Structure formats: C-alpha cells, structure tokens
GROMACS .gro file of C-alpha atoms in nm:
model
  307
    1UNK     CA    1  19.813   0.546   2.083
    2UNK     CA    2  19.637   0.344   2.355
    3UNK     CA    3  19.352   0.119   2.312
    4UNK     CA    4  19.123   0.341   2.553
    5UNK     CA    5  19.299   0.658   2.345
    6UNK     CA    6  19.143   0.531   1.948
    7UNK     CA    7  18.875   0.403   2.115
    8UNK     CA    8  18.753   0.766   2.248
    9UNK     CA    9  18.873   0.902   1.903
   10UNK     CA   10  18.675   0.663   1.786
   11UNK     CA   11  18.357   0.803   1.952
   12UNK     CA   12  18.434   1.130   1.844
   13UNK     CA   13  18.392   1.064   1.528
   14UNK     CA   14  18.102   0.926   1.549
   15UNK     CA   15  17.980   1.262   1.656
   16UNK     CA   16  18.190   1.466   1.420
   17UNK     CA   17  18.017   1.268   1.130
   18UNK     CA   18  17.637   1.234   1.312
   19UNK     CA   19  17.554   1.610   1.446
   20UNK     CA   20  17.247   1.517   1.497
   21UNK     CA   21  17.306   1.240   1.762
   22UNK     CA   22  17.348   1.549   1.971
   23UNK     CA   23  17.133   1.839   1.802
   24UNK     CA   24  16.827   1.632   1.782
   25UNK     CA   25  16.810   1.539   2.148
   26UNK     CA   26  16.910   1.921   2.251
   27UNK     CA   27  16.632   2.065   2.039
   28UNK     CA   28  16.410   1.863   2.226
   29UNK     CA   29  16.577   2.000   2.563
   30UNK     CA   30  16.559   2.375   2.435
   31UNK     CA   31  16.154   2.324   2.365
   32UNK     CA   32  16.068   2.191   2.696
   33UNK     CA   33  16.239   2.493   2.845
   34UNK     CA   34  16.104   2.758   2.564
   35UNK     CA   35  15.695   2.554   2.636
   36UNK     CA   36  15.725   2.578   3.015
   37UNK     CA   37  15.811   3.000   3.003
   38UNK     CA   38  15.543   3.045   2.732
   39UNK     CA   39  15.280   2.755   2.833
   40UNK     CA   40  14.953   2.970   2.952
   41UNK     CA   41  15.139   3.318   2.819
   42UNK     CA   42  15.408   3.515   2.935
   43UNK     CA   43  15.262   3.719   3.234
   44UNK     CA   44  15.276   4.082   3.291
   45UNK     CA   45  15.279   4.071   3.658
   46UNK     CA   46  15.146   3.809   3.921
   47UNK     CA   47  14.945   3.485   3.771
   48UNK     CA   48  14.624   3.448   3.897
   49UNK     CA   49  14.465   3.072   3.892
   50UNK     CA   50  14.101   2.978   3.942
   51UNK     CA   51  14.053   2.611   4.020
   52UNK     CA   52  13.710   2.427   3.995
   53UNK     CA   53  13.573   2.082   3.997
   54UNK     CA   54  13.776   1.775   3.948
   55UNK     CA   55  14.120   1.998   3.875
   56UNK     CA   56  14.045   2.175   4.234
   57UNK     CA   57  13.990   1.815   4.389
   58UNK     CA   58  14.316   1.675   4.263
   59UNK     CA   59  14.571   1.997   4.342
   60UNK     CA   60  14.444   1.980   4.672
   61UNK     CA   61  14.468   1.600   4.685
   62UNK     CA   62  14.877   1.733   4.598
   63UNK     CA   63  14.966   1.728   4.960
   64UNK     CA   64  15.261   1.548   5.128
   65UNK     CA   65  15.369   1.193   5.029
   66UNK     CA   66  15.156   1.234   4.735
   67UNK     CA   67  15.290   1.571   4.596
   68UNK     CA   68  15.612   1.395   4.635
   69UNK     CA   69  15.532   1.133   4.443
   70UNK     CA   70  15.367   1.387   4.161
   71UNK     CA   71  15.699   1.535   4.151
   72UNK     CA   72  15.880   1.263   4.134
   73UNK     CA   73  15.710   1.152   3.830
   74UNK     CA   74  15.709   1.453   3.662
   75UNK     CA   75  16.075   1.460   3.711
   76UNK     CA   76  16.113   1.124   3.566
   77UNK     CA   77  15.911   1.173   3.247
   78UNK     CA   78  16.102   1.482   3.114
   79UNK     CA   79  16.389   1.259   3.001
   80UNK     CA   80  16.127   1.074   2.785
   81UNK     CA   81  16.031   1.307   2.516
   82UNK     CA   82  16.461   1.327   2.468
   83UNK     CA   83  16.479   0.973   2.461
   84UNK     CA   84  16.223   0.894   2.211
   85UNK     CA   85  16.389   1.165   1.975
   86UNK     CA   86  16.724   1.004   1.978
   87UNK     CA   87  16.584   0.651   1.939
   88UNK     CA   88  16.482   0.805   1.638
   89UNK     CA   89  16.801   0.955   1.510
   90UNK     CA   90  17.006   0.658   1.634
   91UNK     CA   91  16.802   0.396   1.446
   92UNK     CA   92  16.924   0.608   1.106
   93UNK     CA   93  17.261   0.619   1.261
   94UNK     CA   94  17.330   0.262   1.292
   95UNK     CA   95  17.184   0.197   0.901
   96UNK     CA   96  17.408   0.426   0.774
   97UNK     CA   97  17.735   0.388   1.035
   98UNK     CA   98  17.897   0.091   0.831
   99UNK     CA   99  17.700   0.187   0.516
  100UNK     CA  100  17.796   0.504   0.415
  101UNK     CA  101  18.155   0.399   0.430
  102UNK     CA  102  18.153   0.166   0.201
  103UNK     CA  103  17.926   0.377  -0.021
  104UNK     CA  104  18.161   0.689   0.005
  105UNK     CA  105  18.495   0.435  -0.006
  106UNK     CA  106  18.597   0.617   0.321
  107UNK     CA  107  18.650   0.262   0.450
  108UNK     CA  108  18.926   0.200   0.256
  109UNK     CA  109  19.105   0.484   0.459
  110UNK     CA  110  18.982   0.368   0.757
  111UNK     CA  111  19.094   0.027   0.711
  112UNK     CA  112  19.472   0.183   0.651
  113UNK     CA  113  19.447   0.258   1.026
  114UNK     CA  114  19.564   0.066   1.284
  115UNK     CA  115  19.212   0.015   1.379
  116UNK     CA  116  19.006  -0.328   1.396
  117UNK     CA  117  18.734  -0.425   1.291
  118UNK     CA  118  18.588  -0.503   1.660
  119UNK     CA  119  18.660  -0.157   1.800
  120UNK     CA  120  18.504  -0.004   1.507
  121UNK     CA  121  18.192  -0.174   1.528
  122UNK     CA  122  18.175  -0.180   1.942
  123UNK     CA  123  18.246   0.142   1.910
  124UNK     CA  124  17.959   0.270   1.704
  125UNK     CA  125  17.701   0.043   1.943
  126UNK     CA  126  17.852   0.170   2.214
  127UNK     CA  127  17.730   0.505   2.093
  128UNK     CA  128  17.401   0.424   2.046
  129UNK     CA  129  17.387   0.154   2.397
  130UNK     CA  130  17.604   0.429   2.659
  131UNK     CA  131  17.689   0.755   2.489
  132UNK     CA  132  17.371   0.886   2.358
  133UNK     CA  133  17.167   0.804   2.648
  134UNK     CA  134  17.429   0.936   2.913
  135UNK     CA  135  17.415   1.262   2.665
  136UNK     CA  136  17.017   1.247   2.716
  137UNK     CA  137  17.052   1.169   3.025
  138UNK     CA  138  17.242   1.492   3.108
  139UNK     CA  139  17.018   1.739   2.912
  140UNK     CA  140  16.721   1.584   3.111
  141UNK     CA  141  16.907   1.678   3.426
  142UNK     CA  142  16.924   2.083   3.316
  143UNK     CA  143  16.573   2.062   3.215
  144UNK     CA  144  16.430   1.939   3.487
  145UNK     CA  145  16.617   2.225   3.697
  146UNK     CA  146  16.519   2.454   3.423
  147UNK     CA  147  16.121   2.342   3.397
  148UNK     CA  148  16.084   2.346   3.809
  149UNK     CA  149  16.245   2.614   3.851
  150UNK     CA  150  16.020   2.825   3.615
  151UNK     CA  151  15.722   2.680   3.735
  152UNK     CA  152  15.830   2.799   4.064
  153UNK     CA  153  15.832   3.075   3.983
  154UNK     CA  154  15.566   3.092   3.804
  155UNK     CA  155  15.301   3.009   3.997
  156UNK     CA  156  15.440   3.127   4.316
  157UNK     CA  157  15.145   3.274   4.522
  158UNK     CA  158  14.866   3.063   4.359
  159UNK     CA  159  14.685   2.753   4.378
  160UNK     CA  160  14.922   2.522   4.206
  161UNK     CA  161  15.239   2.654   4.394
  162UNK     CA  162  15.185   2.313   4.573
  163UNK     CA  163  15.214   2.157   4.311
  164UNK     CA  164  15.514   2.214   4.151
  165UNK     CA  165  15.667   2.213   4.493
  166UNK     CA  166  16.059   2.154   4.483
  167UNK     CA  167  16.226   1.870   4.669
  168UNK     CA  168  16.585   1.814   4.673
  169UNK     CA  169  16.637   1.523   4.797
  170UNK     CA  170  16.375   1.315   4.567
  171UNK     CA  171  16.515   1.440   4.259
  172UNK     CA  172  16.852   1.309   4.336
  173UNK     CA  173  16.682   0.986   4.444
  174UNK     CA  174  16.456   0.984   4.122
  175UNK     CA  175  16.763   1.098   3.875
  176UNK     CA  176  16.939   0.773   4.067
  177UNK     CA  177  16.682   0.565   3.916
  178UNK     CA  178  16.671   0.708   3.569
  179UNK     CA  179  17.024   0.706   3.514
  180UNK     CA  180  16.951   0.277   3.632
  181UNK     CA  181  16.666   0.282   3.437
  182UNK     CA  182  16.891   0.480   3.109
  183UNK     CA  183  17.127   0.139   3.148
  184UNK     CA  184  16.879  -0.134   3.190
  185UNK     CA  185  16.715   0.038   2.862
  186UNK     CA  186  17.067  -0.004   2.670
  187UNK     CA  187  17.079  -0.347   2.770
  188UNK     CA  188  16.686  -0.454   2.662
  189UNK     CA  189  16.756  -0.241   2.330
  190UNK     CA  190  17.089  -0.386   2.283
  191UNK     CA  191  16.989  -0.667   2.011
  192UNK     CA  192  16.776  -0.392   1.774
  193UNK     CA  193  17.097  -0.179   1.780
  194UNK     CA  194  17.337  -0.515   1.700
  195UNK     CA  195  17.067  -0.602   1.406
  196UNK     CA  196  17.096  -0.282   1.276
  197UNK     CA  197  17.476  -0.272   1.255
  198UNK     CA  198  17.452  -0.615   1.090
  199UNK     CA  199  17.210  -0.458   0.812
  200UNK     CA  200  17.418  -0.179   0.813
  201UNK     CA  201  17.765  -0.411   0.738
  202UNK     CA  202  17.539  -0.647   0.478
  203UNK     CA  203  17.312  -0.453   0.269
  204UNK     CA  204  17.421  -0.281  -0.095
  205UNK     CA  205  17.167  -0.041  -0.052
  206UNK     CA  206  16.802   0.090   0.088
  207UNK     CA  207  16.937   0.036   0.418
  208UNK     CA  208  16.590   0.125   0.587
  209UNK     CA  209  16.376  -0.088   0.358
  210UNK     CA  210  16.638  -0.398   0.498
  211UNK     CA  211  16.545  -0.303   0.809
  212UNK     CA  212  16.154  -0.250   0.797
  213UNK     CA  213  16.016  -0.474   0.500
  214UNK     CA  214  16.168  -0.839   0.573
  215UNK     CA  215  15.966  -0.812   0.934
  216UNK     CA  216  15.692  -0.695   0.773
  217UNK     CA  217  15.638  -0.960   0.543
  218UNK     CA  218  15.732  -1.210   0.812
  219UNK     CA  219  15.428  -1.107   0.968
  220UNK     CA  220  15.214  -1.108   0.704
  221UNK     CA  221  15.340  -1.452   0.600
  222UNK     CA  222  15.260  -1.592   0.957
  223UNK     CA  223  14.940  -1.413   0.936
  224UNK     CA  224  14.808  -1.539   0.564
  225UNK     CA  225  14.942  -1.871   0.613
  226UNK     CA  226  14.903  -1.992   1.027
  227UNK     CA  227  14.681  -1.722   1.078
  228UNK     CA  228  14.888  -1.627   1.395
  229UNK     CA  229  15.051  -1.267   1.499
  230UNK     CA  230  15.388  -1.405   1.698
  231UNK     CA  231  15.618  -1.245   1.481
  232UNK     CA  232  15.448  -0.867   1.580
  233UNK     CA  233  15.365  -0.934   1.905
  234UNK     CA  234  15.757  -1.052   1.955
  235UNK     CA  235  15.909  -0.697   1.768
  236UNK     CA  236  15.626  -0.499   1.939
  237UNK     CA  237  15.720  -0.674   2.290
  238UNK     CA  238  16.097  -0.599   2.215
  239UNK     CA  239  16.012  -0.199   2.092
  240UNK     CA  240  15.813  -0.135   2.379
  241UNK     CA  241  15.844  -0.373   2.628
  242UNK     CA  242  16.104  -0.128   2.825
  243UNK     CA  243  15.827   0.106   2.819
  244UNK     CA  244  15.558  -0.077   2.932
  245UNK     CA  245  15.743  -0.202   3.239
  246UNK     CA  246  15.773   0.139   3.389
  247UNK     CA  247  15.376   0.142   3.375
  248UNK     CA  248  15.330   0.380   3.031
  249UNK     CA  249  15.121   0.135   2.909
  250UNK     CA  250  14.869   0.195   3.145
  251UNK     CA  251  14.676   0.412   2.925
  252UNK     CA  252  14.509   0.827   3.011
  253UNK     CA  253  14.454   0.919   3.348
  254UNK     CA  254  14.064   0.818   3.432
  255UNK     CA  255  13.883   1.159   3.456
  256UNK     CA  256  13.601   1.077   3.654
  257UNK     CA  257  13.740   1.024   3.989
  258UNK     CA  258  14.019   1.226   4.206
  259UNK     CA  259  14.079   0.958   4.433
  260UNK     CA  260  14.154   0.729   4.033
  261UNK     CA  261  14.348   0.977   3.897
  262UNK     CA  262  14.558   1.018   4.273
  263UNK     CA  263  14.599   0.645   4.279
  264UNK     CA  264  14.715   0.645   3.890
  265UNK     CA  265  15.009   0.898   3.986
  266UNK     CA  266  15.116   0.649   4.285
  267UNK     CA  267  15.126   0.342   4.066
  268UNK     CA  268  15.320   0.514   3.805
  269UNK     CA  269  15.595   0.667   4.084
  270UNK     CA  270  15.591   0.250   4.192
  271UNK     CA  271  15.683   0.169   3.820
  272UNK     CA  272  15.940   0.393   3.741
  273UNK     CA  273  16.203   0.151   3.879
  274UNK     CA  274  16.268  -0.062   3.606
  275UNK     CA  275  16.496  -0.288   3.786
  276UNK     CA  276  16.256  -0.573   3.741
  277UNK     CA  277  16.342  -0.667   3.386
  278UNK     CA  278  16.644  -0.745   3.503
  279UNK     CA  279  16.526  -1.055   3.662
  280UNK     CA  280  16.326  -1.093   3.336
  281UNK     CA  281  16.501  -1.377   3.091
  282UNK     CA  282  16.426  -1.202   2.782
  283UNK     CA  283  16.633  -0.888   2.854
  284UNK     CA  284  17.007  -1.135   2.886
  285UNK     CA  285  16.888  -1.353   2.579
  286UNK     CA  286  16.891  -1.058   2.393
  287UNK     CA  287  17.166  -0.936   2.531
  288UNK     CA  288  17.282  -1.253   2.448
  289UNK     CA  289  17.161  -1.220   2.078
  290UNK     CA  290  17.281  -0.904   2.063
  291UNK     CA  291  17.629  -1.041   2.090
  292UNK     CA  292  17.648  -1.297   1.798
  293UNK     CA  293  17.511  -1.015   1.600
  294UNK     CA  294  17.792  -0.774   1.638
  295UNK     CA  295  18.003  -1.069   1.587
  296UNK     CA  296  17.850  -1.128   1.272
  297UNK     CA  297  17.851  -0.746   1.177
  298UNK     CA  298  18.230  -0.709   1.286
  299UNK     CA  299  18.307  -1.036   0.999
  300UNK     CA  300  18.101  -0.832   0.699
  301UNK     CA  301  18.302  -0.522   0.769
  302UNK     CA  302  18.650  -0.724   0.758
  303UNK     CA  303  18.528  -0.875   0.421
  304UNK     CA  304  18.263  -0.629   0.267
  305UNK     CA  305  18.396  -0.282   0.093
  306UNK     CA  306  18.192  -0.270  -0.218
  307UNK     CA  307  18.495  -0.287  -0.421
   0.00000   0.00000   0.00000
C-alpha cells in the first residue's frame, strides 16, 4: 500500500471511530435549514410584511452595492455557527485521539502495522487543521443555497424581497474567500490542535483537566503573584484572535441610527477577508510552535503505551 493509500485509510478511521466529527457539524447544517422554513411560521398562502421605523429605514437603505454587501455577509456568517460546533467536537477529539488507544490497548495493534508514528499523528491533525473544516466548509455551501433560496421564496412579493436578493456571482466570490479564510484559520489554530495531541500522547488520564487547569492556574499564579493578566490575554488572543480579525469583535449593531447600522454591515463585508493575518508574525510562530509540538507528540506515542 502507498504512502498517500494508509494515509487516506488513515483518515478514515478517524471518522469511523469519531461520528461525531461529521454528525455534529451536519446537525448544525440541518437546523439552519429546518429555522429558516419555520422562522416567523409556516405560511398558509402569501406573507404579508409591515415595516416601520428604524427596520423600514434600513430595508430600504438595502439597495444596490449595499444589498450586495448585506448578502455577502450573510452568506459568509452561515459557515460560522458550523464552525464553532466542530471546534467543539474536535477539541474532545484530539484529547482522546492518542488517549483512548492506549487506554483501550488498541495501540498495540496499531503499532503491528506498518504504520509510523509520524503519519499517525499528522494524520489525526490533519483532521482537525484540513478535513473537518473542508467538511464544514461544504455543508455551509448547501446551506447557504438552501437558506436563500427559502427566503426567496419566502418573502417573494413583500418588503424584504430586496433583501434577501440572490446574486450569483458574489457568492462564488464570497465562498472564494471563506474557503481562504477556512485555511488561514487551520493555520492560526494549528498550535492549540498540536498541544492537544501532545496532552493527548502524555497524560495517564483526565485528559480535559490537562488541558484546561495547568493554564488556569498559570493565570492565577501571574495574577496573585505579578499582579499581571499576560498569560489570558495571550490564550484569549490565540482562541479568538482569528475571529476578531474578520471584525466579530466589533460588538451589536448600534440601534439608533440607519445610516450606523448601514455603515456596520460595510465594515464587516471589508473584514471578512482574513488574509491580513497572514502578514501577521504571530500566525507562522505558531505555526512554527505548532511543529515542535507534533514532534514532541509523535516521540510519546513511539515510547508511551501504558503497558
């Protein structure tokens, strides 16, 4: 068997033995569709939509370049309920990858295989770093289809028909940039999902509390003793740093002014790009990091098996 050959058996495994890499993510998907047919009711007939005040102000304020750019951001922030989801699922994944075999002893079958170390661990990051998020990736492209396409239908005839307008060319453009935006977040996240392996490959046991109390008590060691907050600030700056460069940190939508809350939609379509953090130093000296720590993590599997 090739190399390319037990590496994709490899992956498959990985699935085989973690359904919920993919069910999680896909029950996400299948909610978004099932609250966009039922979200204000199922109607019996045509949908009729009053407007007043500030919601009036900003539908009409929908028009053109700025619709565009409402749709484009719309489009762009269905992949992120998906995405948080499996960030969830795939931090438990990685603590219990190279865990669970040596607590089950399946590694010692494993190891009987003409399979290294290296590819085994690569293998499970590159799960969580390229196959997870090209799988969310994918289910955000259906449900964007989906969504649009029910809202189109929808509220054909009314008020907001504007909208939800469709444009064909700007979600192609905008699913460009995700799918950038899907690798530049594997490579920023890339040294949390090598630390995790490590933990995975070190600890006996309580594989979350290895992950979650150590930092913790960093913090409150810096805090008791220098009275200083680095150690946060630096995990908080690596969890959501991604994040905040596509502008979600920018806080609610102001509600007091149309021509605010117009403005807020075309920074946000500015900031989806998140090409910038690759000119950012951090993101390659974690990648960086995230290197010696699968290196590290591939030498406890060749010498750790709990027996």
């Amino acid at each position: 068997m090739s190399p390319s050959s037990t590496f994709l058996t490899l992956l498959r495994r990985e699935f085989w033995e973690h359904r919920g890499l993919l069910y999680a993510p896909l029950a996400v998907a299948v909610m978004l569709v099932v609250f966009t047919l039922l979200g204000g009711g199922m109607p019996r007939g045509a949908i009729t939509v009053e407007l007043h005040g500030n919601a009036a102000n900003f539908v009409n304020a929908m028009t053109g370049p700025q619709q565009r750019k409402f749709f484009g951001v719309v489009v762009a922030s269905l992949i992120v309920p998906q995405l948080l989801v499996a960030m969830v699922v795939t931090f438990f994944y990685l603590l219990d990858s190279l865990y669970s075999e040596r607590k089950d002893r399946s590694i010692l079958f494993w190891k009987s295989l003409p399979v290294s170390d290296g590819m085994t661990v690569v293998s499970k990051a590159a799960v969580a770093l390229v196959a997870v998020p090209l799988i969310v990736y994918a289910m955000s492209l259906a449900v964007s289809l989906v969504v649009f396409g029910v809202l189109g239908l929808k509220y054909s005839g009314t008020p907001l028909a504007t909208l939800v307008e469709w444009h064909t060319f700007d979600w192609f453009a905008v699913q460009g940039v995700v799918l950038l935006n899907v690798a530049i977040a594997a490579l920023w996240y890339s040294p949390i999902v090598a630390a995790l392996l490590m933990i995975s490959a070190a600890a006996r046991r309580a594989t979350v509390l290895w992950a979650v109390v150590p930092p913790l008590i960093l913090g409150l060691v810096e805090r008791t003793t220098l009275g200083t907050d680095h150690v946060p600030r630096f995990l908080t700056y690596r969890l959501i740093g991604f994040f905040d460069a596509m502008g979600m940190g920018l806080g609610r939508p102001p509600q007091g002014s149309t021509a605010e809350q117009v403005d807020r939609v075309a920074t946000l379509y500015d900031r989806i790009n998140a090409a910038p953090l690759l000119l950012n130093v951090d993101l390659w000296l974690g990648v960086a990091a995230a290197i010696a720590l699968l290196a590290i993590a591939i030498r406890l599997r060749r010498w750790r098996d709990d027996t």
